[in-house]
GROMACS .gro file of C-alpha atoms in nm:
model
  254
    1SER     CA    1   1.390  -1.225   1.518
    2LEU     CA    2   1.237  -0.923   1.296
    3ASP     CA    3   1.327  -0.680   1.602
    4ASP     CA    4   1.717  -0.841   1.592
    5ALA     CA    5   1.712  -0.883   1.213
    6LEU     CA    6   1.607  -0.433   1.158
    7TRP     CA    7   1.830  -0.361   1.426
    8HIS     CA    8   2.111  -0.611   1.290
    9ASN     CA    9   2.128  -0.522   0.917
   10ILE     CA   10   1.911  -0.202   0.837
   11LEU     CA   11   1.918   0.023   1.153
   12SER     CA   12   2.293   0.038   1.185
   13VAL     CA   13   2.577   0.208   1.004
   14ASN     CA   14   2.769  -0.146   0.984
   15GLY     CA   15   2.416  -0.342   0.850
   16THR     CA   16   2.425  -0.559   0.528
   17LEU     CA   17   2.124  -0.325   0.397
   18TYR     CA   18   2.198  -0.018   0.524
   19GLU     CA   19   2.319   0.160   0.170
   20GLU     CA   20   2.132  -0.112  -0.029
   21PRO     CA   21   1.902   0.149  -0.218
   22ILE     CA   22   2.206   0.411  -0.321
   23LYS     CA   23   2.375   0.074  -0.416
   24LEU     CA   24   2.068  -0.062  -0.650
   25PHE     CA   25   2.039   0.291  -0.808
   26GLN     CA   26   2.378   0.296  -0.850
   27ASP     CA   27   2.324   0.060  -1.142
   28ASP     CA   28   2.002   0.177  -1.275
   29VAL     CA   29   1.988   0.601  -1.250
   30LYS     CA   30   2.213   0.901  -1.331
   31ASP     CA   31   2.078   1.071  -1.034
   32ILE     CA   32   2.101   0.921  -0.777
   33VAL     CA   33   2.045   1.233  -0.533
   34LYS     CA   34   1.743   1.353  -0.693
   35THR     CA   35   1.608   0.991  -0.721
   36SER     CA   36   1.660   0.917  -0.309
   37THR     CA   37   1.511   1.258  -0.262
   38ILE     CA   38   1.202   1.171  -0.477
   39MET     CA   39   1.179   0.810  -0.258
   40SER     CA   40   1.217   0.982   0.067
   41TYR     CA   41   0.979   1.251  -0.010
   42ILE     CA   42   0.690   0.981  -0.116
   43GLY     CA   43   0.796   0.728   0.143
   44THR     CA   44   0.700   1.003   0.437
   45GLY     CA   45   0.374   1.080   0.289
   46ALA     CA   46   0.324   1.286  -0.021
   47ASN     CA   47   0.162   1.088  -0.236
   48ARG     CA   48   0.033   1.322  -0.480
   49LEU     CA   49   0.243   1.453  -0.791
   50SER     CA   50   0.150   1.801  -0.694
   51GLU     CA   51   0.314   1.735  -0.328
   52ILE     CA   52   0.623   1.571  -0.482
   53ALA     CA   53   0.658   1.843  -0.685
   54ALA     CA   54   0.600   2.138  -0.425
   55ARG     CA   55   0.846   1.939  -0.182
   56CYS     CA   56   1.115   1.916  -0.453
   57ASN     CA   57   1.067   2.286  -0.545
   58GLU     CA   58   1.004   2.179  -0.887
   59PRO     CA   59   0.730   2.191  -1.142
   60ALA     CA   60   0.551   1.883  -1.187
   61THR     CA   61   0.659   1.841  -1.546
   62ASN     CA   62   1.009   1.791  -1.471
   63LEU     CA   63   0.914   1.501  -1.273
   64SER     CA   64   0.770   1.286  -1.491
   65ARG     CA   65   1.084   1.128  -1.669
   66PRO     CA   66   1.220   1.024  -1.329
   67LEU     CA   67   0.896   0.903  -1.158
   68LYS     CA   68   0.849   0.692  -1.479
   69LYS     CA   69   1.202   0.562  -1.442
   70LEU     CA   70   1.132   0.434  -1.093
   71ILE     CA   71   0.839   0.265  -1.232
   72ASP     CA   72   0.944   0.117  -1.527
   73LEU     CA   73   1.262  -0.006  -1.271
   74GLY     CA   74   0.974  -0.138  -1.021
   75PHE     CA   75   1.056   0.102  -0.711
   76LEU     CA   76   0.766   0.298  -0.737
   77GLU     CA   77   0.394   0.240  -0.832
   78LYS     CA   78   0.120   0.419  -0.958
   79ASP     CA   79  -0.207   0.369  -0.737
   80VAL     CA   80  -0.476   0.458  -0.894
   81PRO     CA   81  -0.901   0.358  -0.804
   82PHE     CA   82  -1.016   0.076  -0.947
   83GLY     CA   83  -1.204   0.099  -1.330
   84LEU     CA   84  -0.952   0.426  -1.393
   85ASP     CA   85  -0.718   0.421  -1.673
   86GLU     CA   86  -0.375   0.427  -1.550
   87LYS     CA   87  -0.209   0.654  -1.795
   88ASN     CA   88  -0.520   0.898  -1.749
   89ALA     CA   89  -0.628   0.903  -1.417
   90LYS     CA   90  -0.629   1.259  -1.235
   91LYS     CA   91  -0.673   1.115  -0.873
   92SER     CA   92  -0.326   0.869  -0.933
   93LEU     CA   93  -0.121   0.823  -0.608
   94TYR     CA   94   0.242   0.744  -0.588
   95LYS     CA   95   0.339   0.473  -0.373
   96ILE     CA   96   0.699   0.270  -0.298
   97ALA     CA   97   0.624  -0.066  -0.437
   98ASP     CA   98   0.926  -0.220  -0.302
   99SER     CA   99   0.857  -0.372   0.091
  100PHE     CA  100   1.219  -0.312   0.179
  101MET     CA  101   1.261   0.025   0.005
  102ALA     CA  102   0.918   0.165   0.169
  103LEU     CA  103   1.057   0.042   0.517
  104TYR     CA  104   1.389   0.183   0.430
  105TYR     CA  105   1.278   0.558   0.330
  106GLN     CA  106   1.023   0.532   0.587
  107PHE     CA  107   1.251   0.460   0.881
  108VAL     CA  108   1.596   0.423   0.824
  109VAL     CA  109   1.653   0.802   0.593
  110PRO     CA  110   1.472   1.061   0.828
  111ASN     CA  111   1.649   0.868   1.113
  112ARG     CA  112   2.012   0.865   0.933
  113SER     CA  113   2.155   1.117   1.171
  114PHE     CA  114   2.067   0.909   1.512
  115ILE     CA  115   2.161   0.616   1.332
  116GLU     CA  116   2.489   0.727   1.252
  117LEU     CA  117   2.566   0.851   1.637
  118GLY     CA  118   2.409   0.537   1.753
  119ARG     CA  119   2.122   0.687   1.908
  120ARG     CA  120   1.852   0.421   1.983
  121LEU     CA  121   1.595   0.560   2.150
  122PRO     CA  122   1.467   0.829   1.867
  123ILE     CA  123   1.415   0.536   1.624
  124GLU     CA  124   1.275   0.295   1.845
  125GLN     CA  125   1.038   0.593   1.910
  126ALA     CA  126   0.984   0.613   1.559
  127LEU     CA  127   0.898   0.174   1.496
  128THR     CA  128   0.686   0.224   1.804
  129ALA     CA  129   0.462   0.511   1.653
  130HIS     CA  130   0.395   0.379   1.288
  131PHE     CA  131   0.545   0.042   1.217
  132SER     CA  132   0.226  -0.141   1.266
  133GLU     CA  133   0.124   0.142   1.025
  134TYR     CA  134   0.352   0.010   0.762
  135VAL     CA  135   0.316  -0.378   0.834
  136SER     CA  136  -0.097  -0.301   0.792
  137MET     CA  137  -0.012  -0.105   0.421
  138GLN     CA  138   0.233  -0.425   0.296
  139TRP     CA  139  -0.064  -0.649   0.408
  140GLU     CA  140  -0.294  -0.499   0.216
  141LYS     CA  141  -0.071  -0.489  -0.083
  142LEU     CA  142  -0.014  -0.863  -0.009
  143CYS     CA  143  -0.363  -0.937  -0.023
  144ARG     CA  144  -0.430  -0.710  -0.315
  145ASP     CA  145  -0.156  -0.947  -0.534
  146ALA     CA  146  -0.284  -1.260  -0.434
  147VAL     CA  147  -0.619  -1.216  -0.535
  148THR     CA  148  -0.467  -1.089  -0.886
  149GLY     CA  149  -0.490  -1.358  -1.142
  150ASN     CA  150  -0.614  -1.599  -0.894
  151ILE     CA  151  -0.915  -1.804  -0.768
  152VAL     CA  152  -1.099  -1.721  -0.426
  153ASN     CA  153  -1.402  -1.914  -0.388
  154GLY     CA  154  -1.410  -2.047  -0.731
  155VAL     CA  155  -1.411  -1.766  -0.919
  156VAL     CA  156  -1.097  -1.617  -1.086
  157TYR     CA  157  -1.061  -1.237  -1.069
  158GLY     CA  158  -0.853  -1.011  -1.310
  159LYS     CA  159  -0.630  -0.702  -1.122
  160ALA     CA  160  -0.673  -0.605  -0.739
  161LYS     CA  161  -0.654  -0.262  -0.690
  162ARG     CA  162  -0.763   0.009  -0.417
  163TRP     CA  163  -1.051   0.238  -0.427
  164TRP     CA  164  -1.152   0.598  -0.320
  165GLY     CA  165  -1.353   0.875  -0.396
  166SER     CA  166  -1.733   1.072  -0.298
  167VAL     CA  167  -2.069   0.867  -0.363
  168LEU     CA  168  -2.400   0.941  -0.260
  169ASN     CA  169  -2.516   0.802   0.012
  170GLU     CA  170  -2.873   0.636   0.145
  171ASP     CA  171  -2.970   0.970   0.258
  172LYS     CA  172  -2.864   1.078  -0.142
  173LYS     CA  173  -2.564   1.277   0.063
  174PRO     CA  174  -2.199   1.287  -0.078
  175GLU     CA  175  -1.997   1.024   0.149
  176GLN     CA  176  -1.623   0.958   0.126
  177VAL     CA  177  -1.571   0.552   0.079
  178GLU     CA  178  -1.263   0.329   0.029
  179PHE     CA  179  -1.199   0.007  -0.059
  180ASP     CA  180  -0.856  -0.168   0.034
  181ILE     CA  181  -0.951  -0.428  -0.248
  182ILE     CA  182  -1.229  -0.425  -0.570
  183ALA     CA  183  -1.147  -0.709  -0.826
  184GLU     CA  184  -1.417  -0.798  -1.085
  185SER     CA  185  -1.427  -1.157  -1.194
  186LEU     CA  186  -1.311  -1.255  -1.556
  187ASP     CA  187  -1.623  -1.371  -1.642
  188LYS     CA  188  -1.740  -1.018  -1.535
  189LYS     CA  189  -2.018  -1.144  -1.287
  190TYR     CA  190  -1.887  -1.090  -0.979
  191LEU     CA  191  -1.692  -0.787  -0.793
  192LEU     CA  192  -1.520  -0.909  -0.512
  193VAL     CA  193  -1.490  -0.612  -0.233
  194GLY     CA  194  -1.237  -0.640   0.050
  195GLU     CA  195  -1.138  -0.486   0.350
  196CYS     CA  196  -0.771  -0.576   0.520
  197LYS     CA  197  -0.720  -0.519   0.826
  198TRP     CA  198  -0.383  -0.586   1.088
  199THR     CA  199  -0.513  -0.592   1.374
  200THR     CA  200  -0.678  -0.826   1.666
  201GLN     CA  201  -1.036  -0.909   1.769
  202GLU     CA  202  -1.204  -0.799   1.426
  203ASN     CA  203  -1.597  -0.819   1.467
  204GLY     CA  204  -1.672  -1.022   1.142
  205LYS     CA  205  -2.032  -0.950   1.070
  206GLN     CA  206  -2.017  -0.607   1.186
  207LEU     CA  207  -1.727  -0.517   0.885
  208THR     CA  208  -1.870  -0.754   0.641
  209ALA     CA  209  -2.238  -0.574   0.655
  210GLU     CA  210  -2.036  -0.258   0.636
  211LEU     CA  211  -1.812  -0.336   0.302
  212LEU     CA  212  -2.179  -0.453   0.148
  213ARG     CA  213  -2.360  -0.157   0.231
  214LYS     CA  214  -2.055   0.029   0.092
  215ALA     CA  215  -2.065  -0.168  -0.240
  216ASN     CA  216  -2.380  -0.092  -0.287
  217LEU     CA  217  -2.318   0.304  -0.333
  218LEU     CA  218  -2.116   0.221  -0.593
  219PRO     CA  219  -2.281   0.313  -0.937
  220PHE     CA  220  -2.017   0.095  -1.128
  221ALA     CA  221  -2.111  -0.258  -0.881
  222LYS     CA  222  -2.484  -0.224  -0.972
  223ASN     CA  223  -2.461  -0.493  -1.268
  224TYR     CA  224  -2.249  -0.764  -1.068
  225ILE     CA  225  -2.286  -0.960  -0.766
  226ILE     CA  226  -2.125  -0.862  -0.460
  227ILE     CA  227  -1.871  -1.063  -0.329
  228PRO     CA  228  -1.723  -0.923   0.064
  229VAL     CA  229  -1.411  -1.111   0.168
  230LEU     CA  230  -1.233  -0.958   0.531
  231PHE     CA  231  -0.841  -1.025   0.530
  232LEU     CA  232  -0.761  -1.017   0.837
  233LYS     CA  233  -0.448  -1.107   1.079
  234ASN     CA  234  -0.650  -1.335   1.330
  235ALA     CA  235  -0.998  -1.488   1.276
  236PRO     CA  236  -1.273  -1.283   1.396
  237LYS     CA  237  -1.480  -1.288   1.693
  238ASP     CA  238  -1.804  -1.386   1.470
  239ASP     CA  239  -1.718  -1.491   1.142
  240ALA     CA  240  -1.944  -1.440   0.888
  241GLY     CA  241  -1.781  -1.712   0.684
  242ASN     CA  242  -1.603  -1.457   0.466
  243ALA     CA  243  -1.255  -1.427   0.636
  244MET     CA  244  -0.893  -1.480   0.480
  245LEU     CA  245  -0.602  -1.526   0.751
  246PRO     CA  246  -0.277  -1.480   0.653
  247GLU     CA  247  -0.216  -1.879   0.591
  248ASP     CA  248  -0.498  -1.857   0.329
  249VAL     CA  249  -0.332  -1.544   0.155
  250ILE     CA  250  -0.010  -1.682   0.156
  251LYS     CA  251  -0.173  -2.057  -0.002
  252LEU     CA  252  -0.301  -1.824  -0.279
  253MET     CA  253   0.020  -1.652  -0.325
  254ASN     CA  254   0.162  -2.005  -0.398
   0.00000   0.00000   0.00000
C-alpha cells in the first residue's frame, strides 16, 4: 500500500530513499548543505525570492546562481503566471519540480529527529494534516503537464500554466482570482481554463459557472473562445459534461 511504501522506503532511517536527495546532490552540486537548506525552505512554503533570502539570512542576489542551478537540474521550477515572460516576471514563485523531492522536503526533513528516534506519532499527525494538500498540488501539476502540447476535446494546446492576480469584478471592484490551469490553443482561438480538485462530491455546474465568471474578468481572455474544464478526483454530483477524471488525465499523459 501507499502507506507501507512511505514508511518502509522514506520515513525510516533504513529506508532505501531516506538519503536519496543528498545522494543526487553529491553528483551535481558543490555546496550540498546550502542546496538542501534552500530546498527545505521552499518545501515548507517559502516560495518568493524575498522569503527564501530572508530565511537563508542572505541577500537575494546571492541566491540567483544556486536557484538557477537547481532549475537547470530539474529540482526546482519557476512558477510564473500565464502570459508573463519567465525571465523578467516579478511575480514568480519557486516550487519543487519533482514530486518525490516535494514529499521529502515537506515531510522527511522537518521530521528527521522523530524519524531517527523511531517516533511514529508526530509524523503520522503531519501526514494526516498535510498529505491531501500535497497530493492536490501534485494532481494540479499532473493536469497541467497533461494539457501541455496535447489534444483536449479536439483542440491542441500550448504550455499550460497557473494564473493569479487582481482583476476588476462585475461591480468594478478589485478581486483576487486564481486559475489552476490556463492554456492557449496553438491556433490562438481557444483559451482552456481549468479547475483542479482532489476532493469528492463536487458540484460540476457550480464549479463551471464560477470558472467562467472568473475567466470573463481576465483582460487578456476577451479575444478567445473560453473552454472551461474540471479536473476532478471523482465524477461530480452533476456533470456539466466538462469533467476530466484521473483515468482521462493518465490517457493524455500516454
